[in-house]
Coordinates of C-alpha atoms in Angstrom, one line a residue:
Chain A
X1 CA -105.9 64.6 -251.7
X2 CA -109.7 63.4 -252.6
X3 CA -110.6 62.7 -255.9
X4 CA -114.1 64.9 -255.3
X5 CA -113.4 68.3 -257.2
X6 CA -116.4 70.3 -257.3
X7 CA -116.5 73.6 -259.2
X8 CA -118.0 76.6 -256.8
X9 CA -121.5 77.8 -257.3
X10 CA -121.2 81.4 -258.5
X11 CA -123.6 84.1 -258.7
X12 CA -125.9 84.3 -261.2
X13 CA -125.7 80.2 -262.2
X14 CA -129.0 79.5 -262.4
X15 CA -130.2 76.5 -259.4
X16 CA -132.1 74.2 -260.3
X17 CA -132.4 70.7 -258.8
X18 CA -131.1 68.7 -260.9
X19 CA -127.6 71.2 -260.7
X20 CA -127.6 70.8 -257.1
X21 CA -128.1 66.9 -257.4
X22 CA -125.0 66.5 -259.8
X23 CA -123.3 68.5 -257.6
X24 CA -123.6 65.7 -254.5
X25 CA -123.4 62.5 -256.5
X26 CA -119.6 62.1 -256.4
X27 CA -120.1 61.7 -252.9
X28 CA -121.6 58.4 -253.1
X29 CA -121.2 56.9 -257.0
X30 CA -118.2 54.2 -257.4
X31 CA -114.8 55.7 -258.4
X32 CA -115.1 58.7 -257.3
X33 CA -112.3 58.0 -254.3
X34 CA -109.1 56.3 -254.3
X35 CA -106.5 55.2 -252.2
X36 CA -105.5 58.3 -250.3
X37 CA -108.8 58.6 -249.1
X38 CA -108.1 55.6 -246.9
X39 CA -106.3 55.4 -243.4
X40 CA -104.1 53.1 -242.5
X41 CA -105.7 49.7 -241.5
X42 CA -109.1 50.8 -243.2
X43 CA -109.0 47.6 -245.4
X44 CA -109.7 44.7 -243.5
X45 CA -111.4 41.5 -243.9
X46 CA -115.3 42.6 -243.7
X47 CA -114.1 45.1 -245.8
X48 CA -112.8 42.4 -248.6
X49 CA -115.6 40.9 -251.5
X50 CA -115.2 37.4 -250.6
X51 CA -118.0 36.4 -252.9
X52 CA -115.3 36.7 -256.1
X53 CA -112.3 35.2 -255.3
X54 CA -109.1 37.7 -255.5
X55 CA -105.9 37.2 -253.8
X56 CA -106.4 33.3 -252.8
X57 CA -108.0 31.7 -256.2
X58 CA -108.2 28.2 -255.5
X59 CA -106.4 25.8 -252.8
X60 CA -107.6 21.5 -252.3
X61 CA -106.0 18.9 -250.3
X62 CA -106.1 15.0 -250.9
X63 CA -104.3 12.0 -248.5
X64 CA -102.0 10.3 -249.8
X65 CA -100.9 6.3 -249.2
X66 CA -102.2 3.8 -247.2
X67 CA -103.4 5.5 -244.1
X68 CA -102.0 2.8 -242.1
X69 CA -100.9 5.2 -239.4
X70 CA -99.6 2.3 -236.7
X71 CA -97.6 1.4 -240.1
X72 CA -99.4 -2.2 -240.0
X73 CA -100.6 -1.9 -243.5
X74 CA -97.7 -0.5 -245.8
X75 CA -97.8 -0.5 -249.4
X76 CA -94.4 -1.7 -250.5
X77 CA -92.4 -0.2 -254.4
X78 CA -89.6 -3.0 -255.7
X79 CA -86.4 -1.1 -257.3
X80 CA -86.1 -1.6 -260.8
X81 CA -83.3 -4.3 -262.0
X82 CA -83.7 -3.1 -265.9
X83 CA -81.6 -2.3 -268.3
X84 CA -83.1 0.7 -269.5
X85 CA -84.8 3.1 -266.8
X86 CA -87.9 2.4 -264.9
X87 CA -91.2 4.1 -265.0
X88 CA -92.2 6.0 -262.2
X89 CA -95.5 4.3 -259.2
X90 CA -97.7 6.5 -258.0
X91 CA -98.1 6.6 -254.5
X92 CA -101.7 4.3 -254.1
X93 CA -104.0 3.6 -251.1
X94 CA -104.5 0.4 -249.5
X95 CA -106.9 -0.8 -252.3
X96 CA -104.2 0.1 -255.0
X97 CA -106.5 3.4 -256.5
X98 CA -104.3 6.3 -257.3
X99 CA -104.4 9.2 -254.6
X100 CA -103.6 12.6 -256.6
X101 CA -105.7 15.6 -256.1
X102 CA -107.8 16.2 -259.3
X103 CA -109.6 17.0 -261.5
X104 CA -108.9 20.6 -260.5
X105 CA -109.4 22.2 -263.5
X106 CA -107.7 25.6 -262.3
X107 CA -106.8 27.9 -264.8
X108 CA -103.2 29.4 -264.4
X109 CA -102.3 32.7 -266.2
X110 CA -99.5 35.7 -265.6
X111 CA -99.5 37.1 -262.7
X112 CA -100.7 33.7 -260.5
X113 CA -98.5 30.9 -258.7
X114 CA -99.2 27.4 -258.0
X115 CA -97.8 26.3 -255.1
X116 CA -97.6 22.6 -254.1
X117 CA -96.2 20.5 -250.9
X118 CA -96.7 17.0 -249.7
X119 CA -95.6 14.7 -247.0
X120 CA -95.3 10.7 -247.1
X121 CA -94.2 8.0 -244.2
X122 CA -91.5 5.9 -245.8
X123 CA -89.5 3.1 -244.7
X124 CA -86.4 2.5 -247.5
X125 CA -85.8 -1.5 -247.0
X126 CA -82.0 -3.5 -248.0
X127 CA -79.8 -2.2 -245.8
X128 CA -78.6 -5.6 -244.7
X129 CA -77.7 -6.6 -248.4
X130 CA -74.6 -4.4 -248.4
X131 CA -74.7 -5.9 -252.2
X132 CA -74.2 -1.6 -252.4
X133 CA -71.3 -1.6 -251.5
X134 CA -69.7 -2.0 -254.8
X135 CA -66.6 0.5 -255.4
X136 CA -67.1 3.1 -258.4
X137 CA -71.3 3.4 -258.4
X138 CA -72.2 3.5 -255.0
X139 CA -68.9 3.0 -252.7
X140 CA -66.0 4.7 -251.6
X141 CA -62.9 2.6 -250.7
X142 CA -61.1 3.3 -247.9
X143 CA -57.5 2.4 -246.2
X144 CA -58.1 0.2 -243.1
X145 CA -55.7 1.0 -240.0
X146 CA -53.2 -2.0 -240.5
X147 CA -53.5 -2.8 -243.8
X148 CA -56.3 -3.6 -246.5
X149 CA -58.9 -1.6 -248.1
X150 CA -62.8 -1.7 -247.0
X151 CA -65.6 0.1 -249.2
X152 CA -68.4 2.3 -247.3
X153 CA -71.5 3.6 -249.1
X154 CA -71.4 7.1 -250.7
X155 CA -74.3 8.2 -249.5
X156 CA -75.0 9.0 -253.1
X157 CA -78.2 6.5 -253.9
X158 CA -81.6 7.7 -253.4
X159 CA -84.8 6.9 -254.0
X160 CA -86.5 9.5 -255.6
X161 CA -90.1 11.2 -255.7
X162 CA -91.1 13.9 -257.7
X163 CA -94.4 15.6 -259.2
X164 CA -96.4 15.2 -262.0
X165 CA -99.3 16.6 -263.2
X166 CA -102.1 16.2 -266.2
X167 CA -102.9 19.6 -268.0
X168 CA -104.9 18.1 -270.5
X169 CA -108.3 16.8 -269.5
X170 CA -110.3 15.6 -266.3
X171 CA -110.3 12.7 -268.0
X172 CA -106.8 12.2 -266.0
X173 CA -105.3 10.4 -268.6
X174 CA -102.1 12.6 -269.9
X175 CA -99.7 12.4 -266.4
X176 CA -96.4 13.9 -267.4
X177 CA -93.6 15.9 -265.3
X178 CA -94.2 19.0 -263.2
X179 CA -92.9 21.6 -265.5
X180 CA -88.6 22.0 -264.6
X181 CA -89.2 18.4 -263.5
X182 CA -87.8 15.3 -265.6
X183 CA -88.6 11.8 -265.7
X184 CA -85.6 11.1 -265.3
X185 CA -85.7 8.7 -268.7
X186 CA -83.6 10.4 -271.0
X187 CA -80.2 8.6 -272.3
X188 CA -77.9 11.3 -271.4
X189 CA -74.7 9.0 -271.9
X190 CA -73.2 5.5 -273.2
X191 CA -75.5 3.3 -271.4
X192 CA -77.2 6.2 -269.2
X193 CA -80.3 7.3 -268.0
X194 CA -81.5 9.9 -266.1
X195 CA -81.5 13.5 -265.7
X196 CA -79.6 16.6 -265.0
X197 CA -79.7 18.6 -261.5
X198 CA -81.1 21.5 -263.1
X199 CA -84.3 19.3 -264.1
X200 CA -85.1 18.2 -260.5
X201 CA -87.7 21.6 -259.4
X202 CA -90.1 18.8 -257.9
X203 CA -88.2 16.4 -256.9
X204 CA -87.4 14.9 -253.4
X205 CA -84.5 12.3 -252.3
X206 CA -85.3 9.6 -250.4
X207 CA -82.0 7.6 -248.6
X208 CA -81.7 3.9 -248.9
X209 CA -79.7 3.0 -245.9
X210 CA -76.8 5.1 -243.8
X211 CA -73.4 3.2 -243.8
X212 CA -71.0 4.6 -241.0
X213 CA -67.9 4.0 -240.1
X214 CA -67.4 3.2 -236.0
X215 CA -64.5 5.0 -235.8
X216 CA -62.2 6.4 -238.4
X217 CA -58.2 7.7 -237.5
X218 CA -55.8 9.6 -239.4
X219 CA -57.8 9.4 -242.6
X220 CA -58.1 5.7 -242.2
X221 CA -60.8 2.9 -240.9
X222 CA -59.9 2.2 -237.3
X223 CA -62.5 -0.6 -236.6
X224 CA -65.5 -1.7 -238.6
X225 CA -68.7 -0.5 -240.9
X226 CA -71.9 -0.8 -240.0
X227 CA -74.9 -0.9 -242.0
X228 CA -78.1 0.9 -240.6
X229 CA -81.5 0.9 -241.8
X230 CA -82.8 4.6 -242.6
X231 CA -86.4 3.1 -241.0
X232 CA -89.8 5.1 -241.0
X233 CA -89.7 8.8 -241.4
X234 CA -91.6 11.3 -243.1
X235 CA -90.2 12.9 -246.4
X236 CA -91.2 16.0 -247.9
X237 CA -91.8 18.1 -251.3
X238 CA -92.3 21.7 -252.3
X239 CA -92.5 22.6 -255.4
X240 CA -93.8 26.2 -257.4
X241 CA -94.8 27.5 -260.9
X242 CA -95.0 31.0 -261.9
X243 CA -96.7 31.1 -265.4
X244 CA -93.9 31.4 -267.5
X245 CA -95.9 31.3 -270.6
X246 CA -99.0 30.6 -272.0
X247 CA -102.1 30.4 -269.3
X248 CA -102.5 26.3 -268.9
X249 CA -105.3 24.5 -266.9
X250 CA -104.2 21.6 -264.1
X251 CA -106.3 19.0 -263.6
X252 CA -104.4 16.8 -261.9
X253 CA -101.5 16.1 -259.4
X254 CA -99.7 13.3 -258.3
X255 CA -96.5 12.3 -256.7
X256 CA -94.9 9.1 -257.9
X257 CA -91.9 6.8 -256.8
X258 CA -88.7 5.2 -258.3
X259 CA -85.4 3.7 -257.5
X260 CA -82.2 3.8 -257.4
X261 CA -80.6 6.6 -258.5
X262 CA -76.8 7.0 -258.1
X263 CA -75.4 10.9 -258.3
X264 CA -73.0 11.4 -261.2
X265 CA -71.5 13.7 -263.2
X266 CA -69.5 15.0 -266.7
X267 CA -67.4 17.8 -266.5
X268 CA -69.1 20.5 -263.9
X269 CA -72.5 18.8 -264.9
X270 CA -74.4 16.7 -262.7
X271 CA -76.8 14.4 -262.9
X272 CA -79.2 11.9 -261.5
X273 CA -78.4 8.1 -263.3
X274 CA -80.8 5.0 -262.5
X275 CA -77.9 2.2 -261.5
X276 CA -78.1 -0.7 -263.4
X277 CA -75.4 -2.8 -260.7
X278 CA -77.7 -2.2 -257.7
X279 CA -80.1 -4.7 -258.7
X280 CA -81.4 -6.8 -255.8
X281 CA -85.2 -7.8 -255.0
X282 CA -84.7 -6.8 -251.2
X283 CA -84.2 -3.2 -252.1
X284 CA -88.1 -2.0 -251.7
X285 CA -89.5 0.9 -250.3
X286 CA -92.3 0.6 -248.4
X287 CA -94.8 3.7 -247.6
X288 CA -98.4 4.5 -245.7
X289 CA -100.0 7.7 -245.3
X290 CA -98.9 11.4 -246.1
X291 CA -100.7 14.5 -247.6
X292 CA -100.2 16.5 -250.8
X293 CA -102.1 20.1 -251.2
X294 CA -101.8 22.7 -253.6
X295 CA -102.1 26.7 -253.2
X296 CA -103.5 28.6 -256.3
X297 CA -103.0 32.7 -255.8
X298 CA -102.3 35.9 -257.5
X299 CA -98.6 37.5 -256.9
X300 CA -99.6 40.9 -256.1
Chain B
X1 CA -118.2 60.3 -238.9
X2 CA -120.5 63.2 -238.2
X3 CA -119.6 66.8 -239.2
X4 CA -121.5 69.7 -238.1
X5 CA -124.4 70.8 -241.4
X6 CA -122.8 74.2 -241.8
X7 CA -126.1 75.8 -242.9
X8 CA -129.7 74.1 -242.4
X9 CA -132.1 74.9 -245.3
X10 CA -135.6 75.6 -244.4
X11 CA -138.5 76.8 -246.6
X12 CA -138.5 80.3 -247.3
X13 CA -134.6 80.5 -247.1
X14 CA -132.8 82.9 -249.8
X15 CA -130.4 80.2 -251.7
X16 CA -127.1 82.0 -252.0
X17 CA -124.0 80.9 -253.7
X18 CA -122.0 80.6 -250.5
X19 CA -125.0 78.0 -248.5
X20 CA -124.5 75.7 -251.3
X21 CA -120.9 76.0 -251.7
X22 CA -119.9 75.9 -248.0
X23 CA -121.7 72.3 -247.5
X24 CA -120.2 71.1 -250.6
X25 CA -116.9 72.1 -249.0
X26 CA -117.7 70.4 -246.1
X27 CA -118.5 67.6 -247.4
X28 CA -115.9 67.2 -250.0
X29 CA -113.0 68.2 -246.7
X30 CA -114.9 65.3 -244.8
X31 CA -114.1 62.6 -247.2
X32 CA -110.0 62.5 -246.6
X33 CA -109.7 59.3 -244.7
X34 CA -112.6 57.1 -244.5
X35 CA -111.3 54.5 -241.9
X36 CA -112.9 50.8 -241.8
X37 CA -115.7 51.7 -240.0
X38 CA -116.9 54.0 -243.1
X39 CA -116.3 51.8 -245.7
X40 CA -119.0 49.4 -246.3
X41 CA -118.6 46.1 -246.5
X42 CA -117.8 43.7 -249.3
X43 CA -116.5 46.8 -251.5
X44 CA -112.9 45.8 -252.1
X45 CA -111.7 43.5 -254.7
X46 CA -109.1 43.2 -257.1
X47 CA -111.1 45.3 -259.7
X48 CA -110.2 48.3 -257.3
X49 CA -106.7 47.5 -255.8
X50 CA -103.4 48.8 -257.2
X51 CA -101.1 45.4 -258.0
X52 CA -99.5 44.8 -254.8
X53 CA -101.8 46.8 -252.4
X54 CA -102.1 44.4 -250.2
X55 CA -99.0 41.7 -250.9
X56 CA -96.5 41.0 -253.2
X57 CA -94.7 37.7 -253.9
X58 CA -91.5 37.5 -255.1
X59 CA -90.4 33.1 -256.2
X60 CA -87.6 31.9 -258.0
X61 CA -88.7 28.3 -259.2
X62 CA -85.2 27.2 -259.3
X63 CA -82.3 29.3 -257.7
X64 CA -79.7 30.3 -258.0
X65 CA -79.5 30.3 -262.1
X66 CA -76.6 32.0 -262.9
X67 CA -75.0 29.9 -264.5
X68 CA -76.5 27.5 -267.1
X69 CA -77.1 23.5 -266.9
X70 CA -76.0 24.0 -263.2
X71 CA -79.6 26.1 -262.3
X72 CA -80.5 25.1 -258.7
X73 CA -77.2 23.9 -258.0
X74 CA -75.1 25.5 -255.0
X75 CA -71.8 26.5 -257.0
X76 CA -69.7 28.3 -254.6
X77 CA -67.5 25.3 -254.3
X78 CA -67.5 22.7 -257.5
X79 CA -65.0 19.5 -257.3
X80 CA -65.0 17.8 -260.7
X81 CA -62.0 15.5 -259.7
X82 CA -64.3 13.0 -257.8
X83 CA -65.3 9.7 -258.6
X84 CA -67.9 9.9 -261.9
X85 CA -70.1 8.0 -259.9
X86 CA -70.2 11.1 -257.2
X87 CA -71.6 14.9 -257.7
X88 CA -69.3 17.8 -258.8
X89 CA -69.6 19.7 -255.2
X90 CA -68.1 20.2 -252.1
X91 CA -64.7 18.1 -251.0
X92 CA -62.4 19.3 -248.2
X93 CA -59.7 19.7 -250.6
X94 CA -61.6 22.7 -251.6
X95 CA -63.3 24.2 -248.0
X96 CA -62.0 24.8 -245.2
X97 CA -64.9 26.4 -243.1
X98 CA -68.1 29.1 -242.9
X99 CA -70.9 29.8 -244.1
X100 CA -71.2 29.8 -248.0
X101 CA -73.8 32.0 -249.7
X102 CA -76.0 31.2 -252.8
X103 CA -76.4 34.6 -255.3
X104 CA -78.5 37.6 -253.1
X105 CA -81.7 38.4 -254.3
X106 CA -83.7 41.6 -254.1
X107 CA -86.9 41.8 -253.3
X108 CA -87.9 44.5 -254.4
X109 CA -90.8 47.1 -253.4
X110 CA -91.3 45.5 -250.2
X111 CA -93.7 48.5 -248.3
X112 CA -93.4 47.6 -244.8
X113 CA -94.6 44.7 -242.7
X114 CA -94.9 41.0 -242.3
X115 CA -92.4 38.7 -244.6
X116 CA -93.0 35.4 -244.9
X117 CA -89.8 33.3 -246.9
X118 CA -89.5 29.5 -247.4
X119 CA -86.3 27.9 -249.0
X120 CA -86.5 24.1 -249.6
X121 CA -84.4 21.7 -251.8
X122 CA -82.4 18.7 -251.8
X123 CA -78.6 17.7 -250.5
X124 CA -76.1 15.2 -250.3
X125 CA -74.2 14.8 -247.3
X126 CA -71.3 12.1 -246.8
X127 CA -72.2 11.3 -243.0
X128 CA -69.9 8.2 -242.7
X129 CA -67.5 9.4 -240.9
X130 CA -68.7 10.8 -237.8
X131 CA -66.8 9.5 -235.1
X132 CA -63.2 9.9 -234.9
X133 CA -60.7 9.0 -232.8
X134 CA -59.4 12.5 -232.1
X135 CA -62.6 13.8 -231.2
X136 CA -64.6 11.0 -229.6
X137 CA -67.2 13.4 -228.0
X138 CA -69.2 14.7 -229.2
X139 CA -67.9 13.5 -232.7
X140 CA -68.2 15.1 -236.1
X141 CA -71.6 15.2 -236.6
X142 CA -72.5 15.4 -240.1
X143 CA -74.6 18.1 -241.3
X144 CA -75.8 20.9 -243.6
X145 CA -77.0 23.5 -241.7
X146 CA -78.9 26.1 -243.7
X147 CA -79.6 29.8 -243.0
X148 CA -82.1 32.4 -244.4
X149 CA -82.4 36.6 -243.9
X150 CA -83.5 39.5 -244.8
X151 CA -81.1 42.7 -244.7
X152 CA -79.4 41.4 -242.2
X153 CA -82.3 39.8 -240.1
X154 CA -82.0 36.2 -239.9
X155 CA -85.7 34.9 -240.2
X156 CA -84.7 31.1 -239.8
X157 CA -81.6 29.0 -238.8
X158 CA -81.1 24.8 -239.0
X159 CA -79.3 22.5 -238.8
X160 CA -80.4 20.7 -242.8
X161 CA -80.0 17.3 -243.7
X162 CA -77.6 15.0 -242.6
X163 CA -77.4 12.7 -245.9
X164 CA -79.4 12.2 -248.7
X165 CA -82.2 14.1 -248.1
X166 CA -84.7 16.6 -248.9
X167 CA -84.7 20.0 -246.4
X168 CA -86.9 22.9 -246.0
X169 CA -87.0 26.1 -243.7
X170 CA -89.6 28.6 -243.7
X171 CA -90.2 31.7 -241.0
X172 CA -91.7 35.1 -240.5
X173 CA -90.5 38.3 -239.6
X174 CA -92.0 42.1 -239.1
X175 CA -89.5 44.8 -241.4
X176 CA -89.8 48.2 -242.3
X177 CA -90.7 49.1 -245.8
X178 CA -87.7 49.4 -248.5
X179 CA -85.9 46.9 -250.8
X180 CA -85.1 43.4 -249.1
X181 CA -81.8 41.9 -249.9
X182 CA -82.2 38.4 -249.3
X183 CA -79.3 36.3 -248.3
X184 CA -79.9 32.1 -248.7
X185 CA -76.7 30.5 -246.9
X186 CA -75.5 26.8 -246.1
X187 CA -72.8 25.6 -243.8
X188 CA -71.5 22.0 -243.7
X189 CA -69.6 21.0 -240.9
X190 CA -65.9 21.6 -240.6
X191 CA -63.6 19.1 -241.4
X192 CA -62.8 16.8 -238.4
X193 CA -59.2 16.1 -237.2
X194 CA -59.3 11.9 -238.3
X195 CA -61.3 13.0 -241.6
X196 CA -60.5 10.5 -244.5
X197 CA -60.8 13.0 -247.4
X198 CA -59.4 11.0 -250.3
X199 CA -60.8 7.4 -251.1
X200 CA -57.6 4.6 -252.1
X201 CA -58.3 5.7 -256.0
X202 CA -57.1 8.1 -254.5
X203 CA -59.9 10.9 -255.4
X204 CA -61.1 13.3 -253.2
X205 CA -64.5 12.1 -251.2
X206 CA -67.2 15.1 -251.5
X207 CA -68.6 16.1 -248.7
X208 CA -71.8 17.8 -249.8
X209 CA -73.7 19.1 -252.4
X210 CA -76.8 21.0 -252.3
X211 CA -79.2 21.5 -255.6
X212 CA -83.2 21.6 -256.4
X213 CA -83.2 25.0 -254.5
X214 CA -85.7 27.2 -254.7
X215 CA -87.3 29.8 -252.6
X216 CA -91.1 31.8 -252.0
X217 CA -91.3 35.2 -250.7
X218 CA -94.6 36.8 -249.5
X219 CA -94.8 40.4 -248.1
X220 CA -98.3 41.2 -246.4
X221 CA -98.8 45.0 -245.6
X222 CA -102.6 44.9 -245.6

């Protein structure tokens, strides 16, 4: 039903023009419809005011790495052999200069979403060490057919990559966690660090190597382990923040690197826990070129 | 649109109540659905749209998180006798086959057509142990496939990751208007015939374990 209600014209109302005009200015002044005085498909794109930005509020796109895209010119991360837990590298181009998108300087309030993926080529190096195959942290030992006991990996090492971001200034000076991201740094037992599961939003998992067995039987090794580098491949991140407070303003995004992690756990709680017996300098990762955007709309 | 000018004034004309009200009432009948050829152009922003008349967007961060320190976690299956050097997750011990589903979720005032989802996280897969003696070809492939629909519809299928990796699927699909319940599922392969499911310790081995999920919803109608 229109909104445009116009009384009658009665006799003896006295015309004039100015009565007549009134009468014929809902017809044209803003308000004066609403939605079901539009059919189906009547709001398209010419129809849409692109000149202030609704729906999509912001978006921006940077490259990330090396852009060595025949791999020729890799940047290459060492894994930390500290005692206590290692701080994270930002993925950098060939001259060493941080690549992070920024400084944005978008606004996020209620009612908005951020939305944020990147890719990156990365080549995990040290398979051939095998120094991982330690039983306990990062090995499982098995029966061999015949006799003895061999250890194969876990598969529960990983480098990791996750997001952080500076909602300070475009100075780009204040880089800490994606919010429900951790830096993993926190002493979270005895000799510990790292982070719980539930802490990981941002994060993405990067394998070291793939250990396989050639052929197991009956629950036991039947031959021999082989040790296989995970080589170049791409690895991805998604990651998404709904405003669950106050508005804040990003500057600045940036993915960054560590390793190794080990999965652990206490109780029905896991976690992610830097291991301190994987040290060895020809665990590296090496990495060239990828992409990070980010999306900036309303929810409805 | 053109509409017939029920009565023409010209000079001299007696002005009567019913000339004036007739082409008000033709007027006022004409303006009932103005399609996009009437409507001019730049006119719509969001100072006059309803919230969500032309999409909605329904994301869950971290999911599922119903149960606390264990948010993003799969937790249909949950093995704490493992190695403290492993995850709390999935172990043969405790699976035997089929898909497992993570909590549905409603999406709710969905009003009829396209739906765009994406579900993305991380998972650990034990892939060691893929060839066995018993089943030579084509093995035991190691794998967490993952699945995604929408009452019923599946909108996008995989095979996931196949150790310790990070995994995301995203589709599209066309549905009529009316709550969505959304159904987020994983699958990790069956247990082989020569599996070795318990280490010398002996503990059980886990299998898999999926966390960091999370999933984005967008329905577009206009």
């Amino acid at each position: 039903m229109s909104r445009i209600v116009q009384p009658p014209v009665f006799d003896g109302d006295e015309v004039t023009a100015t009565g007549l005009n009134n009468r014929f200015t809902q017809f044209s002044q803003a308000g004066a419809l609403n939605a079901t005085n539009l059919r189906d498909a009547a709001v398209d794109l010419p129809q849409m005011n692109t000149t202030s930005k609704f729906m999509m509020l912001n978006s921006a796109q940077v490259n990330l790495g090396t852009e060595s895209f025949d791999l020729s010119a890799p940047r290459t991360l060492a894994s930390y052999s500290g005692a206590t837990f290692p701080a994270p590298a930002p993925v950098l181009d060939g001259a060493g200069v941080s690549t992070h998108l920024g400084p944005l300087g978008w606004t996020l309030t209620s009612g908005e979403i951020l939305r944020v993926y990147w890719n990156l080529n990365v080549s995990p190096n040290g398979a051939s060490t095998t120094n991982w195959r330690v039983a306990g942290n990062g090995g499982t030992v098995l029966p061999v057919r015949g006799g003895g006991t061999v250890i194969v990996a876990d598969s529960g090492h990983a480098w990791l990559a996750w997001l952080q971001w500076d909602i300070t200034s475009a100075a780009l000076a204040n880089w800490v966690p994606v919010y429900g991201q951790s830096d993993f740094q926190r002493n979270f037992t005895g000799a510990l660090y790292g982070e719980q599961l539930n802490q990981t939003q941002a994060t993405t998992v990067i394998p070291p190597w793939l250990d396989t067995i050639t052929q197991v039987r009956e629950g036991e090794v039947n031959t021999t382990l082989d040790a296989k580098r995970v080589g170049w491949r791409g690895v991805s991140g998604a990651y998404y923040y709904t405003v669950p407070g106050a508005p804040i303003t990003v500057w600045g995004i940036r993915v960054v690197l560590a390793g190794l992690a080990h999965a652990y756990h206490i109780g029905n709680v896991n976690y992610f826990a830097w291991d301190p017996a994987i040290a060895d300098a020809a665990i590296t990762l090496s990495y060239t070129s990828g992409n990070l955007m980010a999306l900036h709309h309303t929810t409805g | 649109m053109k509409h017939w000018t029920v009565n023409q004034q010209r000079s001299g004309n007696t002005v009567s109540p019913e000339s004036v009200n007739d082409e008000i009432r033709t007027s006022a009948s004409s303006i009932q659905t103005l399609d996009r050829a009437q409507l001019p152009q730049a006119c719509i922003d969001d100072s006059n749209l309803e919230l969500y008349a032309l999409h909605r967007v329904w994301c869950e961060p971290i999911y599922p998180k119903d149960v606390v320190d264990r948010e993003g976690e799969q937790n249909n299956i949950r093995d704490t006798s493992v190695k403290s050097w492993m995850f709390a997750g999935l172990t043969y011990q405790l699976y035997t086959s089929g898909w497992l589903a993570l909590t549905p979720y409603t999406l709710t005032g969905f009003k009829g057509g396209s739906l765009f989802l994406e579900w993305s996280g991380n998972a650990l897969v034990f892939p060691s142990a893929a060839n066995q003696y018993s089943n030579l070809m084509p093995g035991v492939s190691k794998y967490c496939k993952v699945r995604m629909s929408a009452n019923g519809v599946t909108v996008a299928e995989r095979y996931g990751a196949s150790h310790m990796e990070h995994w995301r699927l995203f589709g599209s699909v066309f549905l009529p208007p009316g709550d969505l319940q959304l159904q987020l599922e994983f699958q990790p392969t069956t247990i082989g015939p020569d599996e070795p499911i318990v280490s010398t310790a002996p503990l059980p081995i886990l299998q898999l374990h999926l966390f960091s999920s999370k999933f984005f919803a967008m329905g577009r109608w206009r």
